[in-house]
Amino acid sequence: MNCRMKPSSMASRALLLSLLWAVPSPAATRTWQPATGTNDWFAPVNWDGGTSVPATGDDVTVASAGAALLTNSTPTFSSLTLSSTLVFSNWSTTLSATNVTVQSGGVITLPPAFTTNQMSNNVWIVCTNLSIANGGK
């Protein structure tokens, strides 16, 4: 004997909701636009829109004049394109992106050391592809 049970409408709705929840939202393109008086990567006011910082999967561009100061680790971006200055501060700060492109005029650097006898800052990039154009550092 073959028995089949028709799923309840509540179970069908739950399945539909779980499928919709699993669909990732499209990545955003985020552009660095530093506000006067701050260069903090994690200040939402420094990013287009002014309400949030770049999130996982975003395509990030740092092209405006003025250095962006990265003091904590980022989520994993789809890409980072740099044609301005990015300053890594703190020993464990990590930039994560699938593709990192340092264009002409782009600079990845550190602030001055805190002391002369102990390491205090570090450049740590986790990526699949790293491209540095002529004129990038």
CSV table of N, CA and C in Angstrom, one decimal:
chain,number,residue,atom,x,y,z
A,1,MET,N,0.8,-1.2,0.0
A,1,MET,CA,0.0,0.0,0.0
A,1,MET,C,0.9,1.2,0.0
A,2,ASN,N,0.5,2.2,-0.8
A,2,ASN,CA,1.3,3.4,-0.9
A,2,ASN,C,0.6,4.5,-0.3
A,3,CYS,N,1.1,5.1,0.8
A,3,CYS,CA,0.5,6.2,1.4
A,3,CYS,C,1.3,7.5,1.1
A,4,ARG,N,0.5,8.5,0.8
A,4,ARG,CA,1.2,9.8,0.6
A,4,ARG,C,0.4,10.8,1.4
A,5,MET,N,1.2,11.7,2.1
A,5,MET,CA,0.5,12.7,2.9
A,5,MET,C,0.8,14.0,2.2
A,6,LYS,N,-0.3,14.8,2.1
A,6,LYS,CA,-0.2,16.1,1.5
A,6,LYS,C,0.4,17.0,2.6
A,7,PRO,N,1.5,17.8,2.2
A,7,PRO,CA,2.0,18.6,3.2
A,7,PRO,C,1.0,19.7,3.6
A,8,SER,N,1.1,20.1,4.8
A,8,SER,CA,0.1,21.1,5.3
A,8,SER,C,0.5,22.4,4.7
A,9,SER,N,-0.4,23.4,4.6
A,9,SER,CA,-0.1,24.7,4.1
A,9,SER,C,1.0,25.4,5.0
A,10,MET,N,0.9,25.1,6.3
A,10,MET,CA,1.9,25.7,7.2
A,10,MET,C,3.3,25.2,6.9
A,11,ALA,N,3.4,23.9,6.7
A,11,ALA,CA,4.7,23.4,6.3
A,11,ALA,C,5.2,23.9,5.0
A,12,SER,N,4.3,24.1,4.0
A,12,SER,CA,4.7,24.6,2.7
A,12,SER,C,5.2,26.1,2.9
A,13,ARG,N,4.5,26.8,3.7
A,13,ARG,CA,5.0,28.2,3.9
A,13,ARG,C,6.3,28.3,4.6
A,14,ALA,N,6.5,27.4,5.6
A,14,ALA,CA,7.8,27.4,6.3
A,14,ALA,C,8.9,27.0,5.3
A,15,LEU,N,8.7,26.0,4.4
A,15,LEU,CA,9.7,25.7,3.4
A,15,LEU,C,10.0,26.8,2.5
A,16,LEU,N,9.0,27.5,2.0
A,16,LEU,CA,9.1,28.7,1.1
A,16,LEU,C,9.9,29.8,1.8
A,17,LEU,N,9.6,30.1,3.1
A,17,LEU,CA,10.3,31.1,3.8
A,17,LEU,C,11.8,30.7,4.0
A,18,SER,N,12.1,29.4,4.3
A,18,SER,CA,13.5,29.0,4.5
A,18,SER,C,14.2,29.1,3.2
A,19,LEU,N,13.6,28.8,2.1
A,19,LEU,CA,14.3,28.9,0.8
A,19,LEU,C,14.5,30.4,0.5
A,20,LEU,N,13.6,31.3,0.7
A,20,LEU,CA,13.8,32.7,0.5
A,20,LEU,C,14.9,33.3,1.4
A,21,TRP,N,15.0,32.8,2.6
A,21,TRP,CA,16.0,33.2,3.6
A,21,TRP,C,17.4,32.8,3.1
A,22,ALA,N,17.5,31.7,2.4
A,22,ALA,CA,18.8,31.2,2.0
A,22,ALA,C,19.3,31.9,0.8
A,23,VAL,N,18.5,32.7,0.1
A,23,VAL,CA,19.0,33.4,-1.1
A,23,VAL,C,19.8,34.6,-0.7
A,24,PRO,N,21.1,34.6,-1.1
A,24,PRO,CA,21.9,35.7,-0.6
A,24,PRO,C,21.5,37.0,-1.3
A,25,SER,N,21.7,38.1,-0.5
A,25,SER,CA,21.4,39.4,-1.1
A,25,SER,C,22.6,39.8,-2.0
A,26,PRO,N,22.3,40.6,-3.1
A,26,PRO,CA,23.4,40.9,-4.0
A,26,PRO,C,24.4,41.8,-3.3
A,27,ALA,N,25.6,41.7,-3.7
A,27,ALA,CA,26.7,42.5,-3.1
A,27,ALA,C,26.5,44.0,-3.5
A,28,ALA,N,26.9,44.8,-2.6
A,28,ALA,CA,26.8,46.3,-2.9
A,28,ALA,C,28.2,46.8,-3.3
A,29,THR,N,28.2,47.9,-4.0
A,29,THR,CA,29.5,48.6,-4.4
A,29,THR,C,29.6,49.7,-3.4
A,30,ARG,N,30.6,49.7,-2.6
A,30,ARG,CA,30.8,50.7,-1.5
A,30,ARG,C,32.0,51.6,-1.9
A,31,THR,N,31.9,52.9,-1.7
A,31,THR,CA,33.0,53.8,-2.1
A,31,THR,C,33.3,54.7,-0.9
A,32,TRP,N,34.6,54.7,-0.6
A,32,TRP,CA,35.2,55.5,0.5
A,32,TRP,C,35.0,57.0,0.2
A,33,GLN,N,34.4,57.7,1.0
A,33,GLN,CA,34.2,59.2,0.9
A,33,GLN,C,34.4,59.8,2.3
A,34,PRO,N,35.6,60.0,2.7
A,34,PRO,CA,35.9,60.4,4.0
A,34,PRO,C,35.3,61.7,4.4
A,35,ALA,N,34.7,61.7,5.6
A,35,ALA,CA,34.1,63.0,6.1
A,35,ALA,C,35.2,63.8,6.7
A,36,THR,N,35.0,65.1,6.8
A,36,THR,CA,36.0,66.0,7.4
A,36,THR,C,36.3,65.6,8.9
A,37,GLY,N,37.6,65.4,9.2
A,37,GLY,CA,38.0,65.2,10.5
A,37,GLY,C,38.1,63.7,10.9
A,38,THR,N,37.8,62.8,10.0
A,38,THR,CA,38.0,61.4,10.4
A,38,THR,C,38.5,60.6,9.2
A,39,ASN,N,39.3,59.6,9.5
A,39,ASN,CA,39.7,58.7,8.5
A,39,ASN,C,39.5,57.2,8.9
A,40,ASP,N,38.6,57.0,9.8
A,40,ASP,CA,38.3,55.7,10.4
A,40,ASP,C,37.5,54.9,9.4
A,41,TRP,N,38.0,53.7,9.0
A,41,TRP,CA,37.3,52.8,8.1
A,41,TRP,C,36.0,52.4,8.7
A,42,PHE,N,35.9,52.3,10.0
A,42,PHE,CA,34.6,51.7,10.6
A,42,PHE,C,33.6,52.8,11.0
A,43,ALA,N,33.9,54.1,10.5
A,43,ALA,CA,32.9,55.1,10.7
A,43,ALA,C,32.0,55.2,9.5
A,44,PRO,N,30.7,54.8,9.7
A,44,PRO,CA,29.8,54.8,8.5
A,44,PRO,C,29.7,56.1,7.7
A,45,VAL,N,29.9,57.2,8.4
A,45,VAL,CA,29.9,58.5,7.7
A,45,VAL,C,31.0,58.6,6.6
A,46,ASN,N,32.0,57.8,6.7
A,46,ASN,CA,33.1,57.8,5.7
A,46,ASN,C,32.8,57.0,4.4
A,47,TRP,N,31.6,56.4,4.3
A,47,TRP,CA,31.2,55.5,3.2
A,47,TRP,C,30.0,56.1,2.5
A,48,ASP,N,29.9,55.9,1.2
A,48,ASP,CA,28.8,56.4,0.4
A,48,ASP,C,27.5,56.0,1.1
A,49,GLY,N,26.6,56.9,1.2
A,49,GLY,CA,25.3,56.6,1.9
A,49,GLY,C,25.4,57.0,3.4
A,50,GLY,N,26.6,56.9,4.0
A,50,GLY,CA,26.8,57.4,5.4
A,50,GLY,C,26.1,56.6,6.5
A,51,THR,N,25.6,55.4,6.2
A,51,THR,CA,24.8,54.7,7.2
A,51,THR,C,25.4,53.4,7.6
A,52,SER,N,26.4,52.9,6.8
A,52,SER,CA,27.0,51.6,7.2
A,52,SER,C,28.3,51.5,6.5
A,53,VAL,N,29.1,50.5,7.1
A,53,VAL,CA,30.4,50.2,6.5
A,53,VAL,C,30.3,49.0,5.5
A,54,PRO,N,31.3,48.8,4.7
A,54,PRO,CA,31.2,47.6,3.8
A,54,PRO,C,31.0,46.3,4.5
A,55,ALA,N,30.2,45.4,3.9
A,55,ALA,CA,29.9,44.1,4.5
A,55,ALA,C,30.4,43.0,3.6
A,56,THR,N,30.3,41.8,4.1
A,56,THR,CA,30.7,40.6,3.4
A,56,THR,C,30.1,40.6,2.0
A,57,GLY,N,31.1,40.3,1.0
A,57,GLY,CA,30.7,40.2,-0.4
A,57,GLY,C,30.6,41.5,-1.1
A,58,ASP,N,30.8,42.6,-0.5
A,58,ASP,CA,30.8,43.9,-1.2
A,58,ASP,C,32.0,44.1,-2.0
A,59,ASP,N,31.8,45.0,-3.1
A,59,ASP,CA,32.9,45.5,-3.9
A,59,ASP,C,33.3,46.8,-3.3
A,60,VAL,N,34.5,47.0,-2.8
A,60,VAL,CA,34.9,48.2,-2.1
A,60,VAL,C,35.9,49.0,-2.9
A,61,THR,N,35.8,50.3,-3.0
A,61,THR,CA,36.7,51.2,-3.6
A,61,THR,C,37.2,52.3,-2.7
A,62,VAL,N,38.5,52.4,-2.6
A,62,VAL,CA,39.1,53.5,-1.8
A,62,VAL,C,39.9,54.3,-2.8
A,63,ALA,N,39.3,55.5,-3.2
A,63,ALA,CA,39.9,56.3,-4.3
A,63,ALA,C,40.0,57.7,-3.9
A,64,SER,N,39.3,58.1,-2.9
A,64,SER,CA,39.3,59.6,-2.5
A,64,SER,C,40.7,60.0,-1.8
A,65,ALA,N,40.9,61.2,-1.9
A,65,ALA,CA,42.1,61.8,-1.2
A,65,ALA,C,42.0,61.5,0.3
A,66,GLY,N,43.1,61.4,1.0
A,66,GLY,CA,43.0,61.1,2.4
A,66,GLY,C,43.1,59.6,2.6
A,67,ALA,N,43.9,59.3,3.7
A,67,ALA,CA,44.1,57.9,4.0
A,67,ALA,C,42.9,57.3,4.7
A,68,ALA,N,42.6,56.0,4.4
A,68,ALA,CA,41.7,55.3,5.2
A,68,ALA,C,42.4,54.5,6.3
A,69,LEU,N,42.0,54.6,7.5
A,69,LEU,CA,42.7,53.9,8.6
A,69,LEU,C,42.0,52.7,9.0
A,70,LEU,N,42.6,51.5,8.8
A,70,LEU,CA,42.0,50.2,9.1
A,70,LEU,C,42.6,49.7,10.5
A,71,THR,N,41.7,49.7,11.5
A,71,THR,CA,42.2,49.4,12.9
A,71,THR,C,41.7,48.0,13.3
A,72,ASN,N,40.8,47.4,12.6
A,72,ASN,CA,40.3,46.1,13.0
A,72,ASN,C,40.1,45.3,11.7
A,73,SER,N,39.9,44.0,11.8
A,73,SER,CA,39.7,43.1,10.6
A,73,SER,C,38.4,43.4,9.9
A,74,THR,N,38.4,43.2,8.6
A,74,THR,CA,37.2,43.4,7.8
A,74,THR,C,36.5,42.0,7.6
A,75,PRO,N,35.3,42.0,7.2
A,75,PRO,CA,34.7,40.8,6.7
A,75,PRO,C,35.3,40.5,5.3
A,76,THR,N,35.0,39.4,4.7
A,76,THR,CA,35.5,39.1,3.4
A,76,THR,C,34.8,39.8,2.3
A,77,PHE,N,35.4,40.7,1.5
A,77,PHE,CA,34.8,41.4,0.4
A,77,PHE,C,35.0,40.6,-0.8
A,78,SER,N,34.2,40.9,-1.8
A,78,SER,CA,34.4,40.3,-3.1
A,78,SER,C,35.6,41.0,-3.8
A,79,SER,N,35.7,42.3,-3.6
A,79,SER,CA,36.9,43.0,-4.2
A,79,SER,C,37.2,44.2,-3.4
A,80,LEU,N,38.5,44.6,-3.4
A,80,LEU,CA,38.9,45.9,-2.9
A,80,LEU,C,39.8,46.5,-4.0
A,81,THR,N,39.5,47.7,-4.4
A,81,THR,CA,40.2,48.5,-5.4
A,81,THR,C,40.8,49.7,-4.7
A,82,LEU,N,42.1,49.9,-4.7
A,82,LEU,CA,42.7,51.0,-4.0
A,82,LEU,C,43.5,51.9,-4.9
A,83,SER,N,43.2,53.2,-4.9
A,83,SER,CA,44.0,54.1,-5.6
A,83,SER,C,44.3,55.3,-4.8
A,84,SER,N,44.2,55.1,-3.5
A,84,SER,CA,44.5,56.1,-2.4
A,84,SER,C,45.4,55.4,-1.4
A,85,THR,N,45.4,55.9,-0.2
A,85,THR,CA,46.2,55.2,0.9
A,85,THR,C,45.4,54.5,1.9
A,86,LEU,N,45.8,53.3,2.2
A,86,LEU,CA,45.2,52.4,3.2
A,86,LEU,C,46.2,52.2,4.3
A,87,VAL,N,46.0,52.6,5.5
A,87,VAL,CA,46.9,52.5,6.6
A,87,VAL,C,46.4,51.3,7.6
A,88,PHE,N,47.2,50.3,7.7
A,88,PHE,CA,46.9,49.2,8.7
A,88,PHE,C,47.4,49.6,10.0
A,89,SER,N,46.6,49.5,11.0
A,89,SER,CA,47.0,49.8,12.4
A,89,SER,C,46.6,48.6,13.3
A,90,ASN,N,47.5,48.2,14.2
A,90,ASN,CA,47.4,47.1,15.1
A,90,ASN,C,47.9,45.8,14.5
A,91,TRP,N,48.4,45.0,15.4
A,91,TRP,CA,49.1,43.8,14.9
A,91,TRP,C,48.2,42.8,14.2
A,92,SER,N,47.0,42.6,14.7
A,92,SER,CA,46.1,41.5,14.1
A,92,SER,C,45.1,42.0,13.1
A,93,THR,N,45.1,43.3,12.7
A,93,THR,CA,44.2,43.8,11.7
A,93,THR,C,44.4,43.0,10.4
A,94,THR,N,43.3,42.5,9.8
A,94,THR,CA,43.4,41.7,8.6
A,94,THR,C,42.4,42.3,7.6
A,95,LEU,N,42.8,42.5,6.3
A,95,LEU,CA,41.9,42.8,5.2
A,95,LEU,C,41.7,41.5,4.5
A,96,SER,N,40.4,41.2,4.3
A,96,SER,CA,40.0,39.9,3.5
A,96,SER,C,39.2,40.3,2.3
A,97,ALA,N,39.6,39.8,1.2
A,97,ALA,CA,38.9,40.0,-0.1
A,97,ALA,C,39.3,39.0,-1.1
A,98,THR,N,38.4,38.6,-2.0
A,98,THR,CA,38.8,37.7,-3.0
A,98,THR,C,39.8,38.3,-3.9
A,99,ASN,N,39.5,39.5,-4.4
A,99,ASN,CA,40.4,40.2,-5.3
A,99,ASN,C,40.8,41.6,-4.7
A,100,VAL,N,42.1,41.8,-4.6
A,100,VAL,CA,42.7,43.1,-4.1
A,100,VAL,C,43.5,43.7,-5.3
A,101,THR,N,43.1,44.9,-5.7
A,101,THR,CA,43.9,45.6,-6.7
A,101,THR,C,44.4,46.9,-6.2
A,102,VAL,N,45.7,47.1,-6.2
A,102,VAL,CA,46.3,48.4,-5.9
A,102,VAL,C,46.7,49.1,-7.2
A,103,GLN,N,45.9,50.1,-7.5
A,103,GLN,CA,46.1,50.8,-8.7
A,103,GLN,C,47.2,51.9,-8.6
A,104,SER,N,47.6,52.5,-9.7
A,104,SER,CA,48.6,53.6,-9.7
A,104,SER,C,48.2,54.6,-8.7
A,105,GLY,N,49.0,55.0,-7.7
A,105,GLY,CA,48.7,56.0,-6.7
A,105,GLY,C,48.2,55.3,-5.4
A,106,GLY,N,47.9,54.0,-5.5
A,106,GLY,CA,47.4,53.3,-4.3
A,106,GLY,C,48.6,52.9,-3.4
A,107,VAL,N,48.4,53.1,-2.1
A,107,VAL,CA,49.5,52.7,-1.2
A,107,VAL,C,48.9,52.0,0.0
A,108,ILE,N,49.6,50.9,0.4
A,108,ILE,CA,49.2,50.1,1.6
A,108,ILE,C,50.4,50.3,2.5
A,109,THR,N,50.1,50.9,3.7
A,109,THR,CA,51.2,51.2,4.6
A,109,THR,C,50.9,51.0,6.1
A,110,LEU,N,51.8,51.4,6.9
A,110,LEU,CA,51.6,51.4,8.4
A,110,LEU,C,51.8,52.7,9.0
A,111,PRO,N,51.2,53.0,10.2
A,111,PRO,CA,51.6,54.2,10.9
A,111,PRO,C,53.0,54.0,11.5
A,112,PRO,N,53.6,55.0,12.1
A,112,PRO,CA,54.8,54.8,12.8
A,112,PRO,C,54.7,53.8,14.0
A,113,ALA,N,55.7,53.1,14.3
A,113,ALA,CA,55.7,52.1,15.4
A,113,ALA,C,55.4,52.8,16.7
A,114,PHE,N,54.8,52.1,17.6
A,114,PHE,CA,54.5,52.6,19.0
A,114,PHE,C,55.8,52.7,19.8
A,115,THR,N,56.7,51.7,19.6
A,115,THR,CA,58.0,51.7,20.3
A,115,THR,C,59.0,51.3,19.3
A,116,THR,N,60.3,51.4,19.7
A,116,THR,CA,61.4,51.0,18.9
A,116,THR,C,61.8,49.6,19.1
A,117,ASN,N,61.3,49.0,20.2
A,117,ASN,CA,61.8,47.6,20.5
A,117,ASN,C,60.7,46.6,20.5
A,118,GLN,N,59.5,46.9,20.0
A,118,GLN,CA,58.5,45.9,19.9
A,118,GLN,C,57.6,46.2,18.7
A,119,MET,N,57.3,45.1,17.9
A,119,MET,CA,56.4,45.3,16.8
A,119,MET,C,55.0,45.8,17.2
A,120,SER,N,54.4,46.7,16.5
A,120,SER,CA,53.1,47.2,16.9
A,120,SER,C,52.0,47.2,15.8
A,121,ASN,N,52.5,47.1,14.6
A,121,ASN,CA,51.5,47.1,13.5
A,121,ASN,C,52.0,46.1,12.4
A,122,ASN,N,51.0,45.7,11.6
A,122,ASN,CA,51.3,44.7,10.6
A,122,ASN,C,50.4,44.8,9.4
A,123,VAL,N,50.8,44.6,8.2
A,123,VAL,CA,50.0,44.5,7.1
A,123,VAL,C,49.7,43.0,6.8
A,124,TRP,N,48.4,42.7,6.9
A,124,TRP,CA,47.9,41.3,6.8
A,124,TRP,C,46.8,41.3,5.8
A,125,ILE,N,47.0,40.8,4.6
A,125,ILE,CA,46.0,40.7,3.6
A,125,ILE,C,45.7,39.3,3.2
A,126,VAL,N,44.4,38.8,3.3
A,126,VAL,CA,44.0,37.5,2.9
A,126,VAL,C,43.2,37.6,1.7
A,127,CYS,N,43.7,37.1,0.6
A,127,CYS,CA,43.0,37.2,-0.7
A,127,CYS,C,43.4,36.1,-1.6
A,128,THR,N,42.6,35.9,-2.7
A,128,THR,CA,42.9,35.0,-3.7
A,128,THR,C,43.8,35.6,-4.8
A,129,ASN,N,43.5,36.8,-5.2
A,129,ASN,CA,44.2,37.5,-6.2
A,129,ASN,C,44.7,38.9,-5.7
A,130,LEU,N,46.0,39.1,-5.9
A,130,LEU,CA,46.5,40.4,-5.5
A,130,LEU,C,47.2,41.0,-6.7
A,131,SER,N,46.8,42.2,-7.2
A,131,SER,CA,47.4,42.8,-8.3
A,131,SER,C,47.9,44.2,-7.9
A,132,ILE,N,49.1,44.5,-8.2
A,132,ILE,CA,49.7,45.8,-7.9
A,132,ILE,C,50.2,46.4,-9.2
A,133,ALA,N,49.5,47.5,-9.6
A,133,ALA,CA,49.8,48.2,-10.9
A,133,ALA,C,51.1,49.0,-10.8
A,134,ASN,N,51.6,49.4,-11.9
A,134,ASN,CA,52.8,50.3,-12.0
A,134,ASN,C,52.3,51.6,-11.3
A,135,GLY,N,53.1,52.0,-10.3
A,135,GLY,CA,52.8,53.2,-9.6
A,135,GLY,C,52.1,52.9,-8.3
A,136,GLY,N,51.7,51.7,-8.0
A,136,GLY,CA,51.1,51.3,-6.8
A,136,GLY,C,52.1,50.8,-5.8
A,137,LYS,N,51.9,50.9,-4.5
A,137,LYS,CA,52.9,50.5,-3.5
A,137,LYS,C,52.2,49.7,-2.4
